[in-house]
Amino acid sequence: MNTYLRLCLAFLLLGSIACGGGNSEKAATPPAAAVADPVNPETAGGLKGTIKLDGTPPAPQTVNRRSDPYCEQQGEAKTQNFIVSNGGLENVFVYVKDGLGDMKFPVPTTAVVLDQKGCTYAPRVFGIQAGQPLEILNSDETLHNIHALPMNNREFNRGQALKGLKSTQVFTTAEVMVPFKCDVHNWMNAWVGVLNHPFYTVSGSGGAFDIQRLPPGTYSIEAWHEKLGTQTQMVTIGPKETKELSFTFKL
């Protein structure tokens, strides 16, 4: 057994003792009461748009991953603070901030997956509903630890030393955004938006985003970027109506 692997296993053991359990432990949560979907598909509308960037983003920098030989062998990695394609800004979390009133929505039982692959979190930015399981997977043959740093939810820190290990966590309270970091690899970061409803998305190629099945109403829509902060706009959606909305972040 080489020295690096010994250190990895020692870190995992210490992390398991300090953080209250092993990698396969699931967060205990009471069963949620059944909730009927309040969205009427006959009147639901949608929201489409684009996240634009005004200015020249900083050039990606090469990430120094020499602290872990396995990660270094995965090839060159670049910083991902700004991902721009066709003038649009990717990895922007877009969601309904206000306007749904006291409507309650079913919580999906299908897990959202946060993978550690190539010594990078994937996805970097994502959303989940409060009460929905989050499955955290290690697809790498090296030690990772997943350290979530919420303000309103319970903090957790789990070590995963072997490829294929999984752990499941549940956020119980809405919170935008919750940061993740890896205490072993300081370049690894991710963010999750935790909401009480399903009306959220992350901008993709060209900065495009799409939120569907919105009940008719007037909403506050917020766009969040890890470096550029937030922007908010109001929009009114009528029955069966799809509105166009664009955000422009300036550097």
Short mmCIF file of N, CA, C and O in Angstrom, two decimals, residues 17-72:
data_model
loop_
_atom_site.label_atom_id
_atom_site.label_comp_id
_atom_site.label_asym_id
_atom_site.label_seq_id
_atom_site.Cartn_x
_atom_site.Cartn_y
_atom_site.Cartn_z
N ILE A 17 -15.23 9.49 11.91
CA ILE A 17 -15.42 9.64 13.35
C ILE A 17 -15.87 11.04 13.68
O ILE A 17 -16.81 11.27 14.43
N ALA A 18 -15.21 12.04 13.08
CA ALA A 18 -15.51 13.44 13.42
C ALA A 18 -16.86 13.88 12.91
O ALA A 18 -17.52 14.71 13.52
N CYS A 19 -17.30 13.33 11.79
CA CYS A 19 -18.51 13.83 11.15
C CYS A 19 -19.72 12.96 11.39
O CYS A 19 -20.78 13.19 10.83
N GLY A 20 -19.56 11.91 12.19
CA GLY A 20 -20.74 11.21 12.64
C GLY A 20 -21.19 10.05 11.78
O GLY A 20 -22.36 9.71 11.77
N GLY A 21 -20.28 9.39 11.05
CA GLY A 21 -20.73 8.21 10.33
C GLY A 21 -19.94 7.93 9.08
O GLY A 21 -19.08 8.71 8.69
N GLY A 22 -20.22 6.80 8.42
CA GLY A 22 -19.54 6.40 7.22
C GLY A 22 -20.18 6.95 5.98
O GLY A 22 -21.16 7.67 6.02
N ASN A 23 -19.65 6.53 4.82
CA ASN A 23 -20.08 7.10 3.56
C ASN A 23 -21.47 6.67 3.13
O ASN A 23 -22.13 7.35 2.39
N SER A 24 -21.90 5.49 3.58
CA SER A 24 -23.19 4.98 3.13
C SER A 24 -24.35 5.45 3.98
O SER A 24 -25.49 5.13 3.71
N GLU A 25 -24.07 6.22 5.03
CA GLU A 25 -25.12 6.66 5.92
C GLU A 25 -26.07 7.62 5.22
O GLU A 25 -25.66 8.51 4.50
N LYS A 26 -27.35 7.44 5.44
CA LYS A 26 -28.34 8.33 4.87
C LYS A 26 -28.91 9.22 5.96
O LYS A 26 -29.11 8.78 7.08
N ALA A 27 -29.15 10.47 5.62
CA ALA A 27 -29.72 11.39 6.59
C ALA A 27 -31.13 10.94 6.93
O ALA A 27 -31.95 10.65 6.06
N ALA A 28 -31.43 10.86 8.23
CA ALA A 28 -32.74 10.43 8.67
C ALA A 28 -33.73 11.58 8.56
O ALA A 28 -33.51 12.66 9.09
N THR A 29 -34.79 11.35 7.82
CA THR A 29 -35.83 12.36 7.68
C THR A 29 -37.19 11.69 7.78
O THR A 29 -37.37 10.56 7.33
N PRO A 30 -38.15 12.35 8.40
CA PRO A 30 -39.48 11.78 8.50
C PRO A 30 -40.14 11.72 7.13
O PRO A 30 -39.84 12.53 6.26
N PRO A 31 -41.03 10.74 6.91
CA PRO A 31 -41.70 10.68 5.61
C PRO A 31 -42.56 11.90 5.38
O PRO A 31 -43.25 12.38 6.27
N ALA A 32 -42.49 12.45 4.16
CA ALA A 32 -43.25 13.66 3.85
C ALA A 32 -44.71 13.31 3.56
O ALA A 32 -45.00 12.25 2.99
N ALA A 33 -45.59 14.18 3.99
CA ALA A 33 -47.01 13.98 3.70
C ALA A 33 -47.26 14.16 2.21
O ALA A 33 -46.61 14.98 1.56
N ALA A 34 -48.17 13.36 1.67
CA ALA A 34 -48.48 13.44 0.24
C ALA A 34 -49.08 14.81 -0.08
O ALA A 34 -49.93 15.32 0.65
N VAL A 35 -48.63 15.40 -1.18
CA VAL A 35 -49.11 16.70 -1.61
C VAL A 35 -49.56 16.58 -3.06
O VAL A 35 -48.83 16.07 -3.91
N ALA A 36 -50.76 17.05 -3.33
CA ALA A 36 -51.27 17.04 -4.70
C ALA A 36 -50.64 18.18 -5.49
O ALA A 36 -50.45 19.29 -4.97
N ASP A 37 -50.31 17.92 -6.75
CA ASP A 37 -49.71 18.95 -7.60
C ASP A 37 -50.75 20.04 -7.89
O ASP A 37 -51.80 19.76 -8.48
N PRO A 38 -50.48 21.30 -7.48
CA PRO A 38 -51.47 22.36 -7.69
C PRO A 38 -51.48 22.95 -9.09
O PRO A 38 -52.30 23.81 -9.40
N VAL A 39 -50.57 22.51 -9.96
CA VAL A 39 -50.46 23.08 -11.30
C VAL A 39 -51.52 22.47 -12.22
O VAL A 39 -51.62 21.24 -12.35
N ASN A 40 -52.31 23.32 -12.84
CA ASN A 40 -53.29 22.88 -13.82
C ASN A 40 -52.64 22.88 -15.20
O ASN A 40 -52.32 23.95 -15.73
N PRO A 41 -52.41 21.72 -15.80
CA PRO A 41 -51.73 21.69 -17.10
C PRO A 41 -52.49 22.40 -18.21
O PRO A 41 -51.91 22.76 -19.24
N GLU A 42 -53.80 22.61 -18.01
CA GLU A 42 -54.60 23.28 -19.03
C GLU A 42 -54.34 24.79 -19.09
O GLU A 42 -54.63 25.44 -20.09
N THR A 43 -53.80 25.35 -17.99
CA THR A 43 -53.56 26.80 -17.95
C THR A 43 -52.09 27.16 -17.73
O THR A 43 -51.73 28.33 -17.78
N ALA A 44 -51.24 26.16 -17.46
CA ALA A 44 -49.84 26.44 -17.13
C ALA A 44 -49.12 27.09 -18.31
O ALA A 44 -49.37 26.80 -19.47
N GLY A 45 -48.21 27.98 -17.97
CA GLY A 45 -47.40 28.67 -18.97
C GLY A 45 -45.93 28.36 -18.79
O GLY A 45 -45.56 27.34 -18.19
N GLY A 46 -45.08 29.24 -19.30
CA GLY A 46 -43.65 28.99 -19.21
C GLY A 46 -42.84 30.27 -19.32
O GLY A 46 -43.37 31.36 -19.59
N LEU A 47 -41.55 30.11 -19.11
CA LEU A 47 -40.62 31.22 -19.14
C LEU A 47 -39.34 30.77 -19.83
O LEU A 47 -38.75 29.76 -19.44
N LYS A 48 -38.96 31.50 -20.88
CA LYS A 48 -37.72 31.20 -21.58
C LYS A 48 -36.88 32.48 -21.64
O LYS A 48 -37.41 33.58 -21.62
N GLY A 49 -35.59 32.29 -21.76
CA GLY A 49 -34.76 33.48 -21.86
C GLY A 49 -33.29 33.17 -22.03
O GLY A 49 -32.89 32.02 -22.27
N THR A 50 -32.48 34.21 -21.86
CA THR A 50 -31.04 34.12 -22.08
C THR A 50 -30.31 34.93 -21.02
O THR A 50 -30.77 36.01 -20.64
N ILE A 51 -29.20 34.41 -20.57
CA ILE A 51 -28.30 35.15 -19.68
C ILE A 51 -27.14 35.66 -20.54
O ILE A 51 -26.42 34.87 -21.15
N LYS A 52 -27.00 36.98 -20.59
CA LYS A 52 -25.95 37.58 -21.40
C LYS A 52 -24.85 38.17 -20.51
O LYS A 52 -25.09 38.49 -19.34
N LEU A 53 -23.69 38.29 -21.09
CA LEU A 53 -22.55 38.88 -20.38
C LEU A 53 -22.06 40.09 -21.14
O LEU A 53 -21.72 40.00 -22.33
N ASP A 54 -22.04 41.23 -20.46
CA ASP A 54 -21.55 42.48 -21.03
C ASP A 54 -20.13 42.71 -20.52
O ASP A 54 -19.94 43.11 -19.37
N GLY A 55 -19.17 42.46 -21.37
CA GLY A 55 -17.78 42.59 -20.96
C GLY A 55 -17.00 41.34 -21.33
O GLY A 55 -17.57 40.31 -21.72
N THR A 56 -15.70 41.43 -21.19
CA THR A 56 -14.81 40.31 -21.52
C THR A 56 -14.46 39.54 -20.26
O THR A 56 -13.87 40.11 -19.33
N PRO A 57 -14.82 38.29 -20.19
CA PRO A 57 -14.52 37.51 -18.98
C PRO A 57 -13.02 37.24 -18.86
O PRO A 57 -12.32 37.20 -19.87
N PRO A 58 -12.54 37.07 -17.64
CA PRO A 58 -11.12 36.72 -17.48
C PRO A 58 -10.83 35.38 -18.12
O PRO A 58 -11.68 34.48 -18.13
N ALA A 59 -9.66 35.26 -18.68
CA ALA A 59 -9.27 34.01 -19.33
C ALA A 59 -9.17 32.89 -18.29
O ALA A 59 -8.70 33.12 -17.17
N PRO A 60 -9.62 31.69 -18.64
CA PRO A 60 -9.49 30.57 -17.70
C PRO A 60 -8.03 30.33 -17.33
O PRO A 60 -7.14 30.44 -18.18
N GLN A 61 -7.81 30.01 -16.06
CA GLN A 61 -6.47 29.74 -15.57
C GLN A 61 -6.28 28.24 -15.37
O GLN A 61 -7.22 27.52 -15.02
N THR A 62 -5.07 27.77 -15.58
CA THR A 62 -4.76 26.37 -15.33
C THR A 62 -4.78 26.09 -13.84
O THR A 62 -4.20 26.85 -13.05
N VAL A 63 -5.45 25.01 -13.45
CA VAL A 63 -5.55 24.64 -12.04
C VAL A 63 -4.37 23.75 -11.66
O VAL A 63 -4.06 22.77 -12.35
N ASN A 64 -3.71 24.10 -10.56
CA ASN A 64 -2.59 23.31 -10.07
C ASN A 64 -3.15 22.13 -9.26
O ASN A 64 -3.69 22.31 -8.18
N ARG A 65 -3.01 20.92 -9.82
CA ARG A 65 -3.54 19.73 -9.15
C ARG A 65 -2.44 18.75 -8.76
O ARG A 65 -2.68 17.56 -8.58
N ARG A 66 -1.23 19.26 -8.61
CA ARG A 66 -0.10 18.39 -8.31
C ARG A 66 -0.16 17.79 -6.91
O ARG A 66 0.57 16.85 -6.60
N SER A 67 -1.02 18.31 -6.04
CA SER A 67 -1.12 17.77 -4.68
C SER A 67 -1.67 16.34 -4.67
O SER A 67 -1.50 15.62 -3.69
N ASP A 68 -2.32 15.92 -5.75
CA ASP A 68 -2.86 14.57 -5.84
C ASP A 68 -2.44 13.99 -7.19
O ASP A 68 -2.93 14.42 -8.24
N PRO A 69 -1.55 13.01 -7.20
CA PRO A 69 -1.07 12.44 -8.47
C PRO A 69 -2.21 11.91 -9.34
O PRO A 69 -2.15 12.03 -10.57
N TYR A 70 -3.23 11.34 -8.74
CA TYR A 70 -4.35 10.84 -9.53
C TYR A 70 -5.02 11.99 -10.30
O TYR A 70 -5.30 11.87 -11.49
N CYS A 71 -5.29 13.08 -9.61
CA CYS A 71 -5.96 14.22 -10.25
C CYS A 71 -5.08 14.81 -11.35
O CYS A 71 -5.58 15.18 -12.43
N GLU A 72 -3.79 14.87 -11.09
CA GLU A 72 -2.87 15.41 -12.09
C GLU A 72 -2.90 14.56 -13.36
O GLU A 72 -2.79 15.07 -14.48
#
